[in-house]
């Protein structure tokens, strides 16, 4: 039974919806229906959302594959927490009017660590 991946998939889905709502609200305020209309804050919000959409699905797929291959639940939680924390830190650091570079860097480092560890785990379990 799959019990760990749904937790992190759900939490990251909530994060993604929050990032999406942020974009929608900013578009409404600026009266921009497509693109960013030259608004830097809207562009940052869009990229925070886009970055989540680019990395999270791939990482969650790797997490699911590791779970299906029988990886230990504590390890799956570690991977999921690294991913979730990485996505939250990156989104917060990136999406602010005054970005926090350190949070963006830590966020992507945690995300990459989760992806690479999950990939190596899957290779190890598959061989």
Coordinates of N, CA and C in Angstrom, one line a residue:
X1 N 0.8 -1.2 0.0 CA 0.0 0.0 0.0 C 0.9 1.2 0.0
X2 N 0.5 2.2 -0.8 CA 1.2 3.5 -0.9 C 0.7 4.4 0.2
X3 N 1.6 4.8 1.1 CA 1.1 5.7 2.2 C 1.9 6.9 2.4
X4 N 3.1 7.0 1.9 CA 4.0 8.1 2.2 C 3.9 9.1 1.0
X5 N 4.0 8.7 -0.2 CA 4.0 9.7 -1.3 C 2.7 10.5 -1.3
X6 N 1.5 10.0 -1.0 CA 0.3 10.8 -1.0 C 0.4 12.0 -0.1
X7 N 1.1 11.8 1.0 CA 1.2 12.9 2.0 C 2.0 14.1 1.4
X8 N 3.1 13.8 0.7 CA 3.9 14.9 0.2 C 3.3 15.4 -1.1
X9 N 2.7 14.6 -1.9 CA 2.0 15.0 -3.1 C 0.9 16.0 -2.7
X10 N 0.2 15.7 -1.7 CA -0.9 16.5 -1.2 C -0.4 17.9 -0.7
X11 N 0.6 17.8 0.1 CA 1.2 19.1 0.7 C 1.7 20.0 -0.4
X12 N 2.4 19.4 -1.4 CA 3.0 20.2 -2.5 C 1.9 20.7 -3.4
X13 N 0.8 19.9 -3.5 CA -0.4 20.4 -4.3 C -1.0 21.6 -3.6
X14 N -1.1 21.6 -2.3 CA -1.5 22.8 -1.6 C -0.6 24.0 -1.8
X15 N 0.7 23.8 -1.7 CA 1.7 24.8 -2.0 C 1.5 25.4 -3.5
X16 N 1.3 24.5 -4.4 CA 1.1 24.9 -5.8 C -0.1 25.7 -6.0
X17 N -1.2 25.3 -5.4 CA -2.5 26.1 -5.4 C -2.3 27.5 -4.8
X18 N -1.6 27.5 -3.7 CA -1.3 28.8 -3.1 C -0.5 29.7 -4.0
X19 N 0.5 29.1 -4.6 CA 1.3 29.9 -5.6 C 0.5 30.3 -6.8
X20 N -0.4 29.5 -7.2 CA -1.3 29.8 -8.4 C -2.2 30.9 -8.0
X21 N -2.8 30.9 -6.8 CA -3.7 31.9 -6.4 C -3.0 33.2 -6.3
X22 N -1.7 33.2 -5.8 CA -0.9 34.4 -5.7 C -0.8 35.0 -7.1
X23 N -0.5 34.2 -8.1 CA -0.4 34.7 -9.5 C -1.7 35.3 -9.9
X24 N -2.8 34.6 -9.7 CA -4.1 35.1 -10.1 C -4.5 36.5 -9.4
X25 N -4.2 36.6 -8.2 CA -4.5 37.8 -7.4 C -3.7 38.9 -8.0
X26 N -2.4 38.7 -8.2 CA -1.5 39.7 -8.8 C -1.9 40.1 -10.2
X27 N -2.4 39.2 -11.0 CA -2.9 39.5 -12.3 C -4.1 40.4 -12.2
X28 N -5.0 40.1 -11.3 CA -6.2 40.9 -11.1 C -5.9 42.3 -10.7
X29 N -5.0 42.4 -9.8 CA -4.6 43.8 -9.3 C -4.0 44.6 -10.4
X30 N -3.2 44.0 -11.2 CA -2.5 44.7 -12.3 C -3.3 44.7 -13.6
X31 N -4.4 44.0 -13.6 CA -5.2 43.9 -14.8 C -4.4 43.3 -16.0
X32 N -3.7 42.2 -15.8 CA -2.9 41.6 -16.8 C -3.5 40.2 -17.0
X33 N -3.9 39.9 -18.2 CA -4.5 38.6 -18.5 C -3.5 37.6 -19.0
X34 N -2.5 38.1 -19.7 CA -1.5 37.2 -20.2 C -0.1 37.8 -20.0
X35 N 0.9 36.9 -19.7 CA 2.2 37.4 -19.5 C 2.3 38.1 -18.1
X36 N 3.3 38.9 -18.0 CA 3.5 39.6 -16.7 C 3.3 41.1 -16.9
X37 N 3.0 41.6 -18.1 CA 2.7 43.0 -18.3 C 3.8 44.0 -17.8
X38 N 5.0 43.5 -17.8 CA 6.1 44.3 -17.3 C 6.2 44.5 -15.8
X39 N 5.3 43.8 -15.1 CA 5.3 43.9 -13.6 C 6.3 42.9 -13.0
X40 N 7.3 43.4 -12.4 CA 8.4 42.5 -11.9 C 7.9 41.6 -10.8
X41 N 7.0 42.1 -9.9 CA 6.4 41.3 -8.8 C 5.6 40.1 -9.4
X42 N 4.8 40.4 -10.4 CA 4.0 39.4 -11.1 C 4.9 38.4 -11.8
X43 N 6.0 38.8 -12.4 CA 6.9 37.9 -13.0 C 7.5 37.0 -12.0
X44 N 7.9 37.5 -10.8 CA 8.5 36.7 -9.8 C 7.5 35.7 -9.3
X45 N 6.2 36.1 -9.1 CA 5.2 35.2 -8.6 C 5.0 34.1 -9.7
X46 N 5.0 34.4 -10.9 CA 4.8 33.4 -12.0 C 6.0 32.4 -12.0
X47 N 7.2 32.9 -11.8 CA 8.3 32.0 -11.8 C 8.4 31.1 -10.6
X48 N 7.9 31.7 -9.5 CA 7.8 30.8 -8.3 C 6.9 29.7 -8.5
X49 N 5.7 30.0 -9.1 CA 4.7 28.9 -9.4 C 5.3 28.0 -10.5
X50 N 5.9 28.6 -11.5 CA 6.4 27.7 -12.6 C 7.6 26.8 -12.2
X51 N 8.4 27.3 -11.3 CA 9.5 26.5 -10.8 C 9.0 25.3 -10.0
X52 N 7.9 25.5 -9.2 CA 7.3 24.4 -8.5 C 6.8 23.4 -9.5
X53 N 6.1 23.9 -10.5 CA 5.5 23.0 -11.5 C 6.6 22.3 -12.3
X54 N 7.8 22.8 -12.4 CA 8.8 22.2 -13.2 C 9.5 21.1 -12.4
X55 N 9.7 21.3 -11.1 CA 10.5 20.3 -10.3 C 9.7 19.3 -9.5
X56 N 8.6 19.8 -8.9 CA 7.8 18.9 -8.0 C 7.3 17.7 -8.6
X57 N 6.7 17.7 -9.8 CA 6.1 16.4 -10.3 C 7.2 15.4 -10.6
X58 N 8.3 15.8 -11.1 CA 9.4 14.8 -11.3 C 9.9 14.2 -10.0
X59 N 10.1 15.0 -9.0 CA 10.5 14.6 -7.7 C 9.5 13.6 -7.1
X60 N 8.2 14.0 -7.2 CA 7.2 13.1 -6.6 C 7.1 11.8 -7.3
X61 N 7.3 11.8 -8.6 CA 7.3 10.6 -9.4 C 8.4 9.7 -8.9
X62 N 9.6 10.2 -8.7 CA 10.7 9.4 -8.1 C 10.4 8.9 -6.7
X63 N 9.8 9.7 -5.9 CA 9.4 9.3 -4.6 C 8.4 8.1 -4.7
X64 N 7.4 8.2 -5.5 CA 6.5 7.2 -5.7 C 7.1 5.9 -6.2
X65 N 8.0 6.0 -7.1 CA 8.7 4.8 -7.6 C 9.5 4.1 -6.5
X66 N 10.2 5.0 -5.7 CA 11.0 4.4 -4.6 C 10.0 3.7 -3.6
X67 N 8.9 4.3 -3.4 CA 7.9 3.7 -2.4 C 7.4 2.3 -3.0
X68 N 7.1 2.3 -4.3 CA 6.6 1.1 -5.0 C 7.7 0.0 -4.9
X69 N 9.0 0.4 -4.9 CA 10.1 -0.6 -4.9 C 10.4 -1.0 -3.5
X70 N 9.7 -0.5 -2.5 CA 9.9 -1.0 -1.1 C 10.9 -0.2 -0.3
X71 N 11.2 1.0 -0.6 CA 12.1 1.8 0.2 C 11.5 2.0 1.6
X72 N 12.4 2.1 2.6 CA 11.9 2.3 4.0 C 11.1 3.6 4.1
X73 N 10.1 3.5 4.9 CA 9.2 4.6 5.1 C 9.9 5.8 5.7
X74 N 10.8 5.6 6.7 CA 11.6 6.7 7.2 C 12.4 7.4 6.2
X75 N 12.9 6.7 5.2 CA 13.7 7.3 4.2 C 12.8 8.0 3.2
X76 N 11.7 7.5 2.9 CA 10.7 8.2 2.0 C 10.3 9.5 2.6
X77 N 10.0 9.5 3.9 CA 9.7 10.7 4.6 C 10.8 11.7 4.6
X78 N 12.1 11.2 4.7 CA 13.2 12.1 4.6 C 13.2 12.8 3.2
X79 N 13.1 12.0 2.2 CA 13.0 12.5 0.8 C 11.9 13.5 0.6
X80 N 10.7 13.1 1.1 CA 9.6 14.0 1.0 C 9.7 15.3 1.8
X81 N 10.3 15.2 3.0 CA 10.5 16.5 3.7 C 11.5 17.4 3.1
X82 N 12.6 16.8 2.5 CA 13.6 17.6 1.8 C 12.9 18.3 0.7
X83 N 12.1 17.6 -0.1 CA 11.4 18.2 -1.2 C 10.5 19.3 -0.8
X84 N 9.6 19.0 0.2 CA 8.7 20.0 0.6 C 9.3 21.2 1.2
X85 N 10.3 21.0 2.0 CA 11.0 22.2 2.6 C 11.7 23.0 1.5
X86 N 12.3 22.3 0.6 CA 13.0 22.9 -0.5 C 12.1 23.8 -1.4
X87 N 10.9 23.2 -1.7 CA 9.9 23.9 -2.5 C 9.4 25.2 -1.7
X88 N 9.1 25.0 -0.4 CA 8.6 26.1 0.4 C 9.6 27.2 0.5
X89 N 10.9 26.9 0.8 CA 11.9 27.9 0.9 C 12.2 28.6 -0.4
X90 N 12.2 27.8 -1.5 CA 12.4 28.4 -2.8 C 11.3 29.4 -3.2
X91 N 10.1 28.9 -3.0 CA 8.9 29.8 -3.3 C 8.9 31.1 -2.5
X92 N 9.2 30.9 -1.2 CA 9.2 32.1 -0.4 C 10.3 33.1 -0.7
X93 N 11.5 32.5 -0.9 CA 12.7 33.3 -1.2 C 12.6 34.0 -2.6
X94 N 11.9 33.3 -3.5 CA 11.9 33.8 -4.9 C 10.7 34.7 -5.1
X95 N 9.5 34.4 -4.5 CA 8.3 35.1 -4.8 C 8.1 36.5 -4.1
X96 N 9.0 36.8 -3.2 CA 8.9 38.0 -2.5 C 9.2 39.2 -3.4
X97 N 8.7 40.4 -3.0 CA 9.0 41.6 -3.8 C 10.5 41.9 -3.7
X98 N 11.1 41.6 -2.5 CA 12.5 41.7 -2.3 C 13.1 40.3 -2.1
X99 N 13.4 39.6 -3.2 CA 13.8 38.1 -3.1 C 15.0 37.9 -2.1
X100 N 14.9 36.7 -1.4 CA 16.0 36.3 -0.5 C 16.8 35.2 -1.2
X101 N 17.9 35.6 -1.7 CA 18.7 34.7 -2.5 C 19.1 33.5 -1.7
X102 N 19.5 33.6 -0.4 CA 19.9 32.5 0.4 C 18.8 31.4 0.5
X103 N 17.5 31.8 0.7 CA 16.4 30.9 0.7 C 16.2 30.2 -0.6
X104 N 16.3 30.9 -1.7 CA 16.2 30.3 -3.0 C 17.3 29.3 -3.2
X105 N 18.5 29.6 -2.8 CA 19.6 28.7 -3.0 C 19.5 27.4 -2.1
X106 N 19.1 27.6 -0.9 CA 18.9 26.5 0.0 C 17.7 25.6 -0.5
X107 N 16.7 26.3 -1.0 CA 15.5 25.6 -1.5 C 15.8 24.7 -2.7
X108 N 16.6 25.2 -3.6 CA 16.9 24.4 -4.8 C 17.9 23.3 -4.4
X109 N 18.8 23.6 -3.5 CA 19.7 22.6 -3.0 C 19.0 21.4 -2.4
X110 N 18.0 21.7 -1.6 CA 17.2 20.7 -0.9 C 16.4 19.9 -2.0
X111 N 15.8 20.6 -2.9 CA 15.1 20.0 -4.0 C 16.0 19.0 -4.8
X112 N 17.1 19.5 -5.2 CA 18.1 18.7 -6.0 C 18.5 17.5 -5.2
X113 N 18.8 17.7 -3.9 CA 19.2 16.6 -3.0 C 18.1 15.5 -3.0
X114 N 16.9 15.9 -2.8 CA 15.8 15.0 -2.8 C 15.7 14.2 -4.1
X115 N 15.8 14.9 -5.2 CA 15.7 14.3 -6.6 C 16.9 13.3 -6.8
X116 N 18.1 13.7 -6.5 CA 19.2 12.9 -6.7 C 19.2 11.7 -5.8
X117 N 18.9 11.9 -4.5 CA 18.8 10.7 -3.6 C 17.7 9.7 -4.1
X118 N 16.6 10.2 -4.5 CA 15.5 9.4 -4.9 C 15.9 8.6 -6.2
X119 N 16.6 9.3 -7.1 CA 17.1 8.7 -8.3 C 18.1 7.6 -8.0
X120 N 19.1 7.8 -7.1 CA 20.0 6.8 -6.8 C 19.4 5.7 -6.0
X121 N 18.4 6.0 -5.2 CA 17.7 4.9 -4.5 C 17.0 4.0 -5.5
X122 N 16.3 4.6 -6.4 CA 15.6 3.8 -7.4 C 16.5 3.0 -8.3
X123 N 17.7 3.5 -8.6 CA 18.7 2.7 -9.4 C 19.1 1.5 -8.5
X124 N 19.4 1.8 -7.3 CA 19.9 0.8 -6.4 C 18.9 -0.3 -6.2
X125 N 17.7 0.1 -6.0 CA 16.6 -0.9 -5.7 C 16.3 -1.7 -7.0
X126 N 16.4 -1.1 -8.1 CA 16.1 -1.7 -9.4 C 17.2 -2.7 -9.9
X127 N 18.4 -2.5 -9.4 CA 19.5 -3.4 -9.9 C 19.7 -4.6 -9.1

